Coordinates of C-alpha atoms in Angstrom, one line a residue:
Chain A
X275 CA 0.0 0.0 0.0
X276 CA 2.8 2.4 0.9
X277 CA 4.6 2.0 -2.5
X278 CA 3.4 5.4 -3.8
X279 CA 3.8 7.1 -0.5
X280 CA 7.5 5.7 -0.2
X281 CA 8.4 6.4 -3.7
X282 CA 11.9 7.6 -3.8
X283 CA 11.4 11.2 -3.3
X284 CA 14.1 13.7 -4.0
X285 CA 15.8 14.8 -0.8
X286 CA 19.4 15.6 -1.8
X287 CA 20.6 19.1 -2.7
X288 CA 23.1 18.5 -5.6
X289 CA 23.1 20.5 -8.7
X290 CA 21.0 17.9 -10.4
X291 CA 18.3 18.2 -7.6
X292 CA 18.5 21.9 -8.4
X293 CA 17.8 21.6 -12.1
X294 CA 14.3 22.6 -13.4
X295 CA 12.2 19.2 -13.5
X296 CA 11.4 20.1 -17.1
X297 CA 15.1 20.1 -18.0
X298 CA 15.4 16.7 -16.4
X299 CA 12.1 15.4 -18.1
X300 CA 13.4 16.6 -21.5
X301 CA 16.8 15.0 -20.8
X302 CA 15.1 11.5 -19.9
X303 CA 13.0 11.6 -23.1
X304 CA 15.7 12.8 -25.3
X305 CA 18.3 10.2 -24.2
X306 CA 15.6 7.5 -24.7
X307 CA 14.8 8.5 -28.3
X308 CA 18.5 8.8 -29.1
X309 CA 19.3 5.2 -27.5
X310 CA 16.6 3.8 -29.8
X311 CA 17.5 5.6 -32.9
X312 CA 20.8 3.8 -33.5
X313 CA 21.0 0.0 -34.3
X314 CA 24.3 -0.7 -32.4
X315 CA 24.6 -2.0 -29.0
X316 CA 27.6 0.2 -28.2
X317 CA 25.6 3.3 -28.5
X318 CA 23.0 2.9 -25.6
X319 CA 26.0 1.5 -23.7
X320 CA 27.8 4.7 -24.3
X321 CA 24.9 6.9 -23.5
X322 CA 24.4 5.2 -20.1
X323 CA 28.2 5.2 -19.1
X324 CA 28.8 8.7 -20.4
X325 CA 25.7 10.6 -19.5
X326 CA 23.4 8.7 -16.9
X327 CA 25.8 6.9 -14.6
X328 CA 27.7 10.4 -14.3
X329 CA 24.5 12.2 -13.7
X330 CA 23.6 9.7 -10.9
X331 CA 27.1 9.9 -9.2
X332 CA 26.9 13.8 -9.5
X333 CA 23.5 13.8 -7.8
X334 CA 24.8 11.4 -5.2
X335 CA 22.0 8.8 -5.7
X336 CA 23.9 6.3 -7.4
X337 CA 23.4 3.6 -4.9
X338 CA 19.7 3.8 -5.0
X339 CA 19.9 4.2 -8.9
X340 CA 21.7 1.0 -9.2
X341 CA 19.5 -0.7 -6.7
X342 CA 16.2 0.3 -8.6
X343 CA 17.8 -1.0 -11.9
X344 CA 18.7 -4.3 -10.2
X345 CA 15.1 -4.6 -9.0
X346 CA 13.5 -3.5 -12.3
X347 CA 15.9 -4.1 -15.3
X348 CA 17.9 -7.1 -14.5
X349 CA 14.7 -9.4 -14.4
X350 CA 13.4 -8.0 -17.8
X351 CA 16.9 -8.5 -19.2
X352 CA 17.3 -12.0 -17.9
X353 CA 13.8 -13.0 -19.3
X354 CA 14.8 -11.2 -22.5
X355 CA 18.0 -13.1 -23.0
X356 CA 16.3 -16.4 -22.3
X357 CA 13.4 -15.8 -24.8
X358 CA 15.4 -14.2 -27.5
X359 CA 18.5 -16.2 -27.2
X360 CA 16.6 -19.5 -27.6
X361 CA 13.5 -18.7 -29.6
X362 CA 14.4 -15.7 -31.9
X363 CA 12.4 -16.1 -35.0
X364 CA 14.4 -17.4 -38.1
X365 CA 17.8 -17.6 -36.5
X366 CA 20.2 -20.2 -37.7
X367 CA 23.6 -19.5 -36.2
X368 CA 23.7 -21.9 -33.3
X369 CA 26.4 -21.2 -30.7
X370 CA 25.5 -23.6 -27.9
X371 CA 23.1 -26.4 -27.1
X372 CA 21.2 -27.2 -23.9
X373 CA 19.5 -30.2 -24.4
X374 CA 16.8 -29.7 -26.9
X375 CA 17.4 -26.0 -26.8
X376 CA 19.7 -24.1 -29.1
X377 CA 21.3 -20.7 -28.2
X378 CA 21.5 -18.7 -31.4
X379 CA 23.8 -15.8 -32.0
X380 CA 21.2 -13.6 -33.7
X381 CA 19.1 -14.0 -30.9
X382 CA 21.7 -12.9 -28.1
X383 CA 22.7 -9.9 -30.4
X384 CA 18.9 -8.8 -30.5
X385 CA 18.5 -9.3 -26.8
X386 CA 21.8 -7.4 -25.9
X387 CA 20.6 -4.4 -28.0
X388 CA 17.1 -4.4 -26.7
X389 CA 18.3 -4.9 -23.2
X390 CA 20.7 -1.9 -23.3
X391 CA 17.8 0.3 -24.9
X392 CA 15.6 -0.5 -21.8
X393 CA 18.5 0.1 -19.6
X394 CA 18.7 3.8 -21.1
X395 CA 14.8 4.1 -20.9
X396 CA 14.7 3.0 -17.3
X397 CA 17.8 4.8 -16.3
X398 CA 16.7 8.2 -17.8
X399 CA 13.4 8.2 -15.9
X400 CA 14.9 6.8 -12.7
X401 CA 17.1 9.6 -12.6
X402 CA 14.3 12.0 -13.1
X403 CA 12.3 10.4 -10.0
X404 CA 15.3 10.0 -7.8
X405 CA 16.2 13.7 -8.2
X406 CA 12.7 15.4 -8.6
X407 CA 9.8 15.6 -6.3
X408 CA 6.5 14.8 -8.0
X409 CA 5.0 18.0 -6.7
X410 CA 7.6 20.0 -8.1
X411 CA 7.5 18.6 -11.6
X412 CA 3.5 19.3 -11.4
X413 CA 4.1 22.9 -10.4
X414 CA 6.6 23.2 -13.4
X415 CA 3.9 21.8 -15.6
X416 CA 1.1 24.1 -14.4
X417 CA 3.4 27.1 -15.1
X418 CA 3.7 25.6 -18.7
X419 CA -0.3 25.9 -19.2
X420 CA -0.9 22.3 -18.5
X421 CA -4.7 21.8 -17.7
X422 CA -5.3 22.3 -13.8
X423 CA -7.5 19.4 -13.8
X424 CA -4.6 17.1 -15.1
X425 CA -2.3 18.7 -12.4
X426 CA -5.1 18.1 -9.6
X427 CA -5.7 14.4 -10.8
X428 CA -2.1 13.5 -10.7
X429 CA -1.2 15.2 -7.4
X430 CA -4.2 14.1 -5.8
X431 CA -3.7 10.5 -6.7
X432 CA -0.1 10.7 -5.1
X433 CA -1.5 12.0 -1.8
X434 CA -4.6 9.5 -1.7
X435 CA -2.5 6.4 -0.9
X436 CA -1.4 7.8 2.6
X437 CA -5.0 8.6 3.4
X438 CA -6.3 5.2 2.3
X439 CA -3.7 3.4 4.5
X440 CA -4.7 5.5 7.6
X441 CA -8.2 4.7 6.9
X442 CA -7.3 0.9 6.4
X443 CA -5.9 1.2 10.1
X444 CA -8.8 2.6 11.3
X445 CA -11.2 0.1 10.0
X446 CA -8.9 -2.8 11.2
X447 CA -8.9 -1.3 14.7
X448 CA -12.8 -0.9 14.6
X449 CA -13.2 -4.5 13.5
X450 CA -10.9 -5.8 16.3
X451 CA -12.5 -3.5 18.8
X452 CA -15.7 -5.5 18.0
X453 CA -14.0 -8.8 18.6
X454 CA -12.4 -9.6 15.4
X455 CA -9.4 -12.0 15.9
X456 CA -6.7 -12.3 13.2
X457 CA -4.6 -15.6 13.4
X458 CA -2.3 -16.9 10.7
X459 CA -2.2 -16.6 7.1
X460 CA -5.7 -17.8 6.3
X461 CA -7.2 -15.4 9.0
X462 CA -5.3 -12.5 7.5
X463 CA -6.8 -13.4 4.0
X464 CA -10.3 -13.7 5.4
X465 CA -9.8 -10.4 7.3
X466 CA -8.9 -8.9 3.9
X467 CA -12.6 -9.1 2.6
X468 CA -14.4 -6.9 5.1
X469 CA -11.5 -4.4 5.0
X470 CA -11.3 -4.1 1.3
X471 CA -15.1 -3.4 0.8
X472 CA -15.5 -0.4 3.2
X473 CA -12.2 1.0 2.1
X474 CA -12.8 1.2 -1.7
X475 CA -16.5 2.2 -1.3
X476 CA -15.5 4.7 1.3
X477 CA -12.9 6.1 -1.0
X478 CA -15.5 6.5 -3.9
X479 CA -18.3 8.2 -1.7
X480 CA -15.9 10.8 -0.6
X481 CA -15.6 11.9 -4.1
X482 CA -18.9 13.8 -3.9
X483 CA -17.8 15.9 -1.0
X484 CA -14.6 16.5 -2.5
X485 CA -16.1 17.7 -5.6
X486 CA -18.5 20.0 -3.8
X487 CA -15.6 21.4 -1.9
X488 CA -13.6 22.0 -5.1
X489 CA -16.5 23.9 -6.8
X490 CA -17.0 26.1 -4.0
X491 CA -13.3 27.2 -4.1
X492 CA -13.4 28.1 -7.7
X493 CA -12.2 24.8 -9.3
X494 CA -13.1 25.1 -12.9
X495 CA -13.1 28.7 -13.3
X496 CA -12.0 29.6 -16.8
X497 CA -9.5 32.4 -15.8
X498 CA -5.9 31.2 -15.6
X499 CA -4.8 30.6 -11.9
X500 CA -1.6 31.8 -10.5
X501 CA 1.0 29.4 -9.0
X502 CA 1.8 29.5 -5.4
X503 CA 5.2 27.8 -5.9
X504 CA 7.5 29.2 -8.5
X505 CA 10.0 26.6 -10.0
X506 CA 13.6 28.1 -10.6
X507 CA 14.5 28.1 -14.2
X508 CA 17.4 29.8 -15.9
X509 CA 18.2 30.8 -19.8
X510 CA 20.8 28.5 -20.0
X511 CA 18.4 25.5 -19.1
X512 CA 15.9 26.9 -21.5
X513 CA 18.3 26.6 -24.5
X514 CA 19.6 23.4 -23.4
X515 CA 16.0 22.0 -23.4
X516 CA 15.5 23.4 -27.0
X517 CA 18.8 21.9 -28.0
X518 CA 17.8 18.4 -26.6
X519 CA 14.3 18.6 -28.2
X520 CA 16.0 19.5 -31.6
X521 CA 18.2 16.5 -31.0
X522 CA 15.1 14.2 -30.4
X523 CA 13.2 15.3 -33.3
X524 CA 16.2 14.9 -35.6
X525 CA 16.6 11.6 -34.3
X526 CA 13.0 10.5 -34.9
X527 CA 13.0 12.2 -38.3
X528 CA 16.0 10.2 -39.6
X529 CA 14.5 7.1 -38.3
X530 CA 11.0 7.5 -39.7
X531 CA 12.6 8.3 -43.0
X532 CA 14.8 5.3 -42.7
X533 CA 12.1 2.9 -41.9
X534 CA 9.8 4.3 -44.7
X535 CA 12.5 4.2 -47.4
Chain B
X181 CA -10.5 25.2 -18.2
X182 CA -11.8 26.0 -21.6
X183 CA -10.3 29.3 -21.3
X184 CA -6.9 28.1 -21.9
X185 CA -7.5 27.2 -25.4
X186 CA -7.9 30.9 -26.5
X187 CA -5.0 30.9 -28.9
X188 CA -5.8 27.3 -30.2
X189 CA -7.0 26.8 -33.7
X190 CA -10.5 24.9 -34.1
X191 CA -9.0 21.8 -35.4
X192 CA -6.9 21.5 -32.1
X193 CA -9.8 21.9 -29.6
X194 CA -10.6 19.2 -27.1
X195 CA -13.0 16.8 -29.0
X196 CA -10.8 17.0 -32.1
X197 CA -7.7 16.2 -29.9
X198 CA -9.3 12.9 -29.0
X199 CA -10.0 12.0 -32.5
X200 CA -6.5 13.1 -33.7
X201 CA -4.8 11.2 -30.8
X202 CA -6.8 8.0 -31.6
X203 CA -6.0 8.5 -35.3
X204 CA -2.2 8.8 -34.5
X205 CA -2.5 5.5 -32.4
X206 CA -4.3 3.6 -35.1
X207 CA -2.0 4.9 -38.0
X208 CA 1.2 4.0 -35.9
X209 CA -0.5 0.5 -35.3
X210 CA -1.2 0.1 -39.0
X211 CA 2.4 1.5 -39.9
X212 CA 4.0 -1.1 -37.5
X213 CA 2.1 -4.0 -39.1
X214 CA 2.8 -2.8 -42.6
X215 CA 6.4 -2.4 -42.2
X216 CA 8.1 -5.8 -42.0
X217 CA 9.7 -5.7 -38.5
X218 CA 12.5 -8.2 -39.5
X219 CA 13.5 -6.0 -42.6
X220 CA 17.2 -5.2 -43.2
X221 CA 16.7 -2.0 -41.1
X222 CA 17.2 -4.0 -38.1
X223 CA 14.8 -5.5 -35.8
X224 CA 15.0 -3.4 -32.5
X225 CA 15.8 0.3 -32.7
X226 CA 14.0 2.2 -35.4
X227 CA 10.7 0.2 -35.3
X228 CA 10.6 0.5 -31.6
X229 CA 11.4 4.2 -31.8
X230 CA 8.4 4.5 -34.1
X231 CA 6.2 2.6 -31.7
X232 CA 7.3 4.6 -28.7
X233 CA 6.9 8.0 -30.4
X234 CA 3.5 7.3 -32.2
X235 CA 2.0 5.9 -29.0
X236 CA 3.3 8.5 -26.6
X237 CA 2.1 11.3 -29.0
X238 CA -1.5 9.6 -29.3
X239 CA -1.8 9.2 -25.6
X240 CA -0.8 12.8 -25.0
X241 CA -3.4 14.1 -27.4
X242 CA -5.9 11.9 -25.9
X243 CA -5.3 12.9 -22.4
X244 CA -5.1 16.5 -23.1
X245 CA -8.3 16.5 -24.9
X246 CA -10.1 14.2 -22.4
X247 CA -9.1 16.1 -19.3
X248 CA -10.3 19.5 -20.5
X249 CA -13.7 18.7 -20.8
X250 CA -14.3 16.9 -17.4
X251 CA -16.8 18.2 -14.9
X252 CA -15.5 18.8 -11.2
X253 CA -17.1 15.5 -9.9
X254 CA -15.3 13.3 -12.5
X255 CA -12.1 15.2 -11.9
X256 CA -12.5 14.4 -8.2
X257 CA -13.3 10.7 -9.0
X258 CA -10.3 10.1 -11.3
X259 CA -7.6 10.2 -8.5
X260 CA -9.5 7.6 -6.5
X261 CA -10.0 5.2 -9.4
X262 CA -6.2 5.5 -10.2
X263 CA -5.3 4.5 -6.6
X264 CA -7.7 1.5 -6.9
X265 CA -6.0 0.7 -10.1
X266 CA -2.5 0.8 -8.4
X267 CA -3.4 -0.7 -5.2
X268 CA -5.1 -3.8 -6.7
X269 CA -2.4 -4.0 -9.3
X270 CA 0.1 -4.4 -6.6
X271 CA -1.5 -6.7 -4.4
X272 CA -2.2 -9.0 -7.5
X273 CA 1.4 -8.7 -8.4
X274 CA 2.6 -9.6 -5.3
X275 CA 0.0 -12.6 -4.8
X276 CA 1.9 -14.1 -7.8
X277 CA -1.3 -14.9 -9.7
X278 CA -0.9 -15.0 -13.4
X279 CA -3.3 -11.8 -13.7
X280 CA -2.9 -8.1 -13.9
X281 CA -6.1 -6.7 -12.6
X282 CA -4.6 -3.4 -12.7
X283 CA -7.4 -1.4 -14.6
X284 CA -10.5 -2.0 -12.4
X285 CA -10.7 1.7 -11.6
X286 CA -10.2 2.5 -15.4
X287 CA -13.0 0.3 -16.6
X288 CA -15.2 1.7 -13.5
X289 CA -14.8 5.3 -14.6
X290 CA -15.3 4.4 -18.3
X291 CA -18.7 3.1 -17.2
X292 CA -19.6 5.8 -14.9
X293 CA -18.2 8.9 -16.7
X294 CA -17.7 8.0 -20.3
X295 CA -15.1 7.0 -22.8
X296 CA -13.1 10.2 -22.4
X297 CA -12.9 10.1 -18.8
X298 CA -12.0 6.4 -18.9
X299 CA -9.2 7.1 -21.3
X300 CA -7.7 9.7 -19.2
X301 CA -7.9 7.6 -16.1
X302 CA -6.0 4.7 -17.8
X303 CA -3.2 6.9 -19.4
X304 CA -2.7 8.8 -16.0
X305 CA -2.6 5.8 -13.9
X306 CA 0.2 4.6 -16.2
X307 CA 1.9 7.9 -16.0
X308 CA 1.7 7.9 -12.1
X309 CA 3.1 4.2 -12.0
X310 CA 5.9 5.3 -14.3
X311 CA 6.7 8.1 -12.1
X312 CA 6.7 6.4 -8.9
X313 CA 7.3 2.7 -9.3
X314 CA 8.9 1.7 -12.7
X315 CA 9.2 3.6 -15.9
X316 CA 8.3 0.3 -17.6
X317 CA 4.7 1.2 -17.4
X318 CA 5.0 4.5 -19.5
X319 CA 5.0 2.9 -22.9
X320 CA 1.8 1.3 -22.0
X321 CA -0.1 4.3 -21.4
X322 CA -2.0 4.1 -24.5
X323 CA -3.3 0.6 -23.9
X324 CA -4.6 1.8 -20.6
X325 CA -6.2 4.6 -22.3
X326 CA -7.8 2.4 -25.0
X327 CA -9.2 0.1 -22.2
X328 CA -11.0 3.0 -20.5
X329 CA -12.4 4.4 -23.9
X330 CA -13.4 1.0 -24.8
X331 CA -15.2 0.6 -21.6
X332 CA -17.0 3.8 -22.1
X333 CA -18.1 3.0 -25.6
X334 CA -19.4 -0.4 -24.6
X335 CA -21.3 1.0 -21.6
X336 CA -22.9 3.6 -23.9
X337 CA -24.0 0.6 -26.0
X338 CA -25.7 -0.9 -22.9
X339 CA -23.6 -3.7 -22.3
X340 CA -22.9 -3.1 -18.6
X341 CA -26.6 -3.3 -17.8
X342 CA -26.5 -7.1 -17.0
X343 CA -23.6 -9.3 -15.8
X344 CA -23.6 -11.6 -18.9
X345 CA -23.2 -8.9 -21.4
X346 CA -20.7 -7.0 -19.1
X347 CA -18.5 -10.2 -19.0
X348 CA -18.7 -10.2 -22.9
X349 CA -17.7 -6.5 -22.8
X350 CA -14.7 -7.3 -20.7
X351 CA -13.8 -10.0 -23.3
X352 CA -14.0 -7.3 -25.9
X353 CA -11.9 -4.9 -24.1
X354 CA -9.3 -7.6 -23.5
X355 CA -9.0 -8.2 -27.3
X356 CA -8.4 -4.5 -27.8
X357 CA -5.8 -4.3 -25.0
X358 CA -4.0 -7.3 -26.3
X359 CA -3.9 -6.1 -29.9
X360 CA -2.8 -2.3 -28.9
X361 CA -0.1 -3.5 -26.5
X362 CA 1.4 -6.2 -28.6
X363 CA 3.9 -3.8 -30.6
X364 CA 5.2 -2.2 -27.4
X365 CA 5.7 -5.6 -25.8
X366 CA 7.4 -7.1 -29.0
X367 CA 9.4 -4.1 -30.1
X368 CA 10.3 -2.0 -27.1
X369 CA 10.6 -4.8 -24.6
X370 CA 11.7 -7.5 -27.0
X371 CA 8.8 -9.6 -25.6
X372 CA 10.3 -9.7 -22.2
X373 CA 7.9 -7.4 -20.3
X374 CA 5.3 -8.6 -17.9
X375 CA 5.3 -11.6 -15.6
X376 CA 7.3 -14.8 -16.0
X377 CA 4.1 -16.6 -16.9
X378 CA 3.4 -14.1 -19.8
X379 CA 6.8 -14.5 -21.1
X380 CA 6.7 -18.2 -21.0
X381 CA 3.7 -18.2 -23.2
X382 CA 5.3 -15.8 -25.5
X383 CA 8.3 -17.9 -25.6
X384 CA 6.0 -20.9 -26.5
X385 CA 4.4 -19.0 -29.3
X386 CA 7.7 -18.0 -30.7
X387 CA 9.2 -21.6 -30.4
X388 CA 6.2 -22.6 -32.7
X389 CA 7.6 -20.5 -35.5
X390 CA 5.6 -17.3 -35.0
X391 CA 7.2 -13.7 -35.6
X392 CA 7.8 -11.6 -32.6
X393 CA 4.6 -9.4 -33.0
X394 CA 2.5 -12.4 -33.7
X395 CA 3.6 -14.2 -30.7
X396 CA 2.9 -11.0 -28.5
X397 CA -0.4 -10.6 -30.2
X398 CA -1.4 -14.2 -29.6
X399 CA -0.3 -14.0 -25.9
X400 CA -2.5 -10.9 -25.6
X401 CA -5.5 -12.5 -27.1
X402 CA -5.2 -15.6 -24.8
X403 CA -4.5 -13.7 -21.5
X404 CA -6.1 -10.2 -21.7
X405 CA -9.7 -11.1 -22.4
X406 CA -9.7 -13.4 -19.4
X407 CA -8.0 -10.8 -17.2
X408 CA -10.4 -8.1 -18.4
X409 CA -13.5 -10.2 -18.0
X410 CA -12.5 -10.6 -14.3
X411 CA -11.7 -7.0 -14.0
X412 CA -15.2 -6.0 -15.3
X413 CA -16.8 -8.4 -12.7
X414 CA -14.8 -6.7 -9.9
X415 CA -15.8 -3.4 -11.2
X416 CA -19.5 -4.4 -11.4
X417 CA -19.2 -5.7 -7.8
X418 CA -17.9 -2.1 -6.6
X419 CA -20.6 -0.4 -8.7
X420 CA -23.2 -2.6 -7.0
X421 CA -21.9 -1.4 -3.6
X422 CA -22.0 2.2 -4.4
X423 CA -24.9 4.3 -3.4
X424 CA -27.3 5.0 -6.5
X425 CA -27.2 8.7 -5.3
X426 CA -23.7 8.8 -6.0
X427 CA -23.9 7.2 -9.4
X428 CA -26.6 9.7 -10.4
X429 CA -24.3 12.6 -10.0
X430 CA -22.8 11.4 -13.3
X431 CA -24.6 12.7 -16.4
X432 CA -23.3 9.7 -18.4
X433 CA -25.0 7.3 -16.0
X434 CA -28.1 9.4 -15.8
X435 CA -28.7 10.2 -19.3
X436 CA -27.8 7.1 -21.0
X437 CA -29.2 4.5 -18.7
X438 CA -25.7 2.8 -18.6
X439 CA -26.5 0.7 -15.5
X440 CA -29.6 -1.6 -14.8
X441 CA -32.3 0.3 -12.9
X442 CA -32.3 -0.9 -9.2
X443 CA -35.3 -3.0 -8.5
X444 CA -35.0 -2.0 -4.6
X445 CA -35.5 1.8 -5.7
X446 CA -38.8 3.0 -6.6
X447 CA -39.0 6.5 -8.1
X448 CA -41.2 8.7 -5.9
X449 CA -44.0 10.5 -7.8

């Protein structure tokens, strides 16, 4: 339950943390696009080693960065090597045999390339979320004319999980006060049903009150609201973002042209 | 919220953006089918980039169009639905069942508040999972949006009034989800995304000589309809438990008679 609540919020104070969230978002997108644009396994590896890893070291989040990659990337890469190494369609060049299974070089090459692409994709966005508080990203987006409804939906969803887990504790306590005893694994499973029901239904029935509160406070007014938090930004970052976007657009254009040809 | 689109030309207003977004997604899918993935341009990179860019662009257009037109009640509903998605998805993921069940809230919003709201719920839930848990969810935002959109369309057609037709609707939603997500699974993740069970199924299909996209599509067509039918049943159970006064706040439920009239409630007068 506490996954969203305990999401790795940015707490450090390095130069990467102080960058505008938009710069980091643009960086994550650009680096992903560039990684996928070139069919050579050394290219995404270079991007990871020359850009993402130094950035993570510079932000002093390298331990958590590698830990998250180990949790989420390593399983995907392992499955990828098994599936494509043995079952890559129309591969002929056998390098090794394990019983009836044949490891083929085309499959391994493909798995290596794809795994490194995914590594850059995940690395770029892990860097963003390790060094950026979601609320700051939302503030930065709201300064850029993104719809306030969208900002509200994302911010509220991030905040509801702690509220829900508080309510879950309260429901459990209320049921125990009425004599519910929880013993062992089966007891826990059985206690889940009377917990989930009131929890989810209660969360939904709160919606009406919250909507009324929002409307009385001017939500949905057509005038453009001002922002309480101003996110620092600079001319250098602005031009860096434009350069990165041009890079990404160029990579996509060359690619689309290459595929269509 | 409409005031923001002052400088927008009319072909970019909210309703059109949903259409454009859906169009971009469909064109991307058609393009991916038409271009032979095993051509000399290399399997991985360019095709994967095409899939990523097209789907992300489509999802952004759909979300920006869908969110702009939502009334306050629906805006307040979406975060709760997204949380239900995430929490149920997590519970099921850790229970080790070969299911996903991470779109209960999406289906529920699609049924209660219409296709646009459903699409926004799905896509934003993927974005939030991508921002807080794993970026691997981000490329699938379009699938989630299509699940919500399809649920809303089928609700408009009246399939959610009775349980048997609702289960059928779940199957149809699953077919859409399986087909739309296949290029992402095949090209971006090299068929390695998802649980071990899903990957084993894909490996089996590949071992029988299917191409990568075909194997991913077949896996989606086997697993997703079952998963989404169960999702719909759970969403219907939640809808049954919600007070009718709450559901009738939503014009979509009220005007289009999306749900069966409750026999225990008699209209006064």
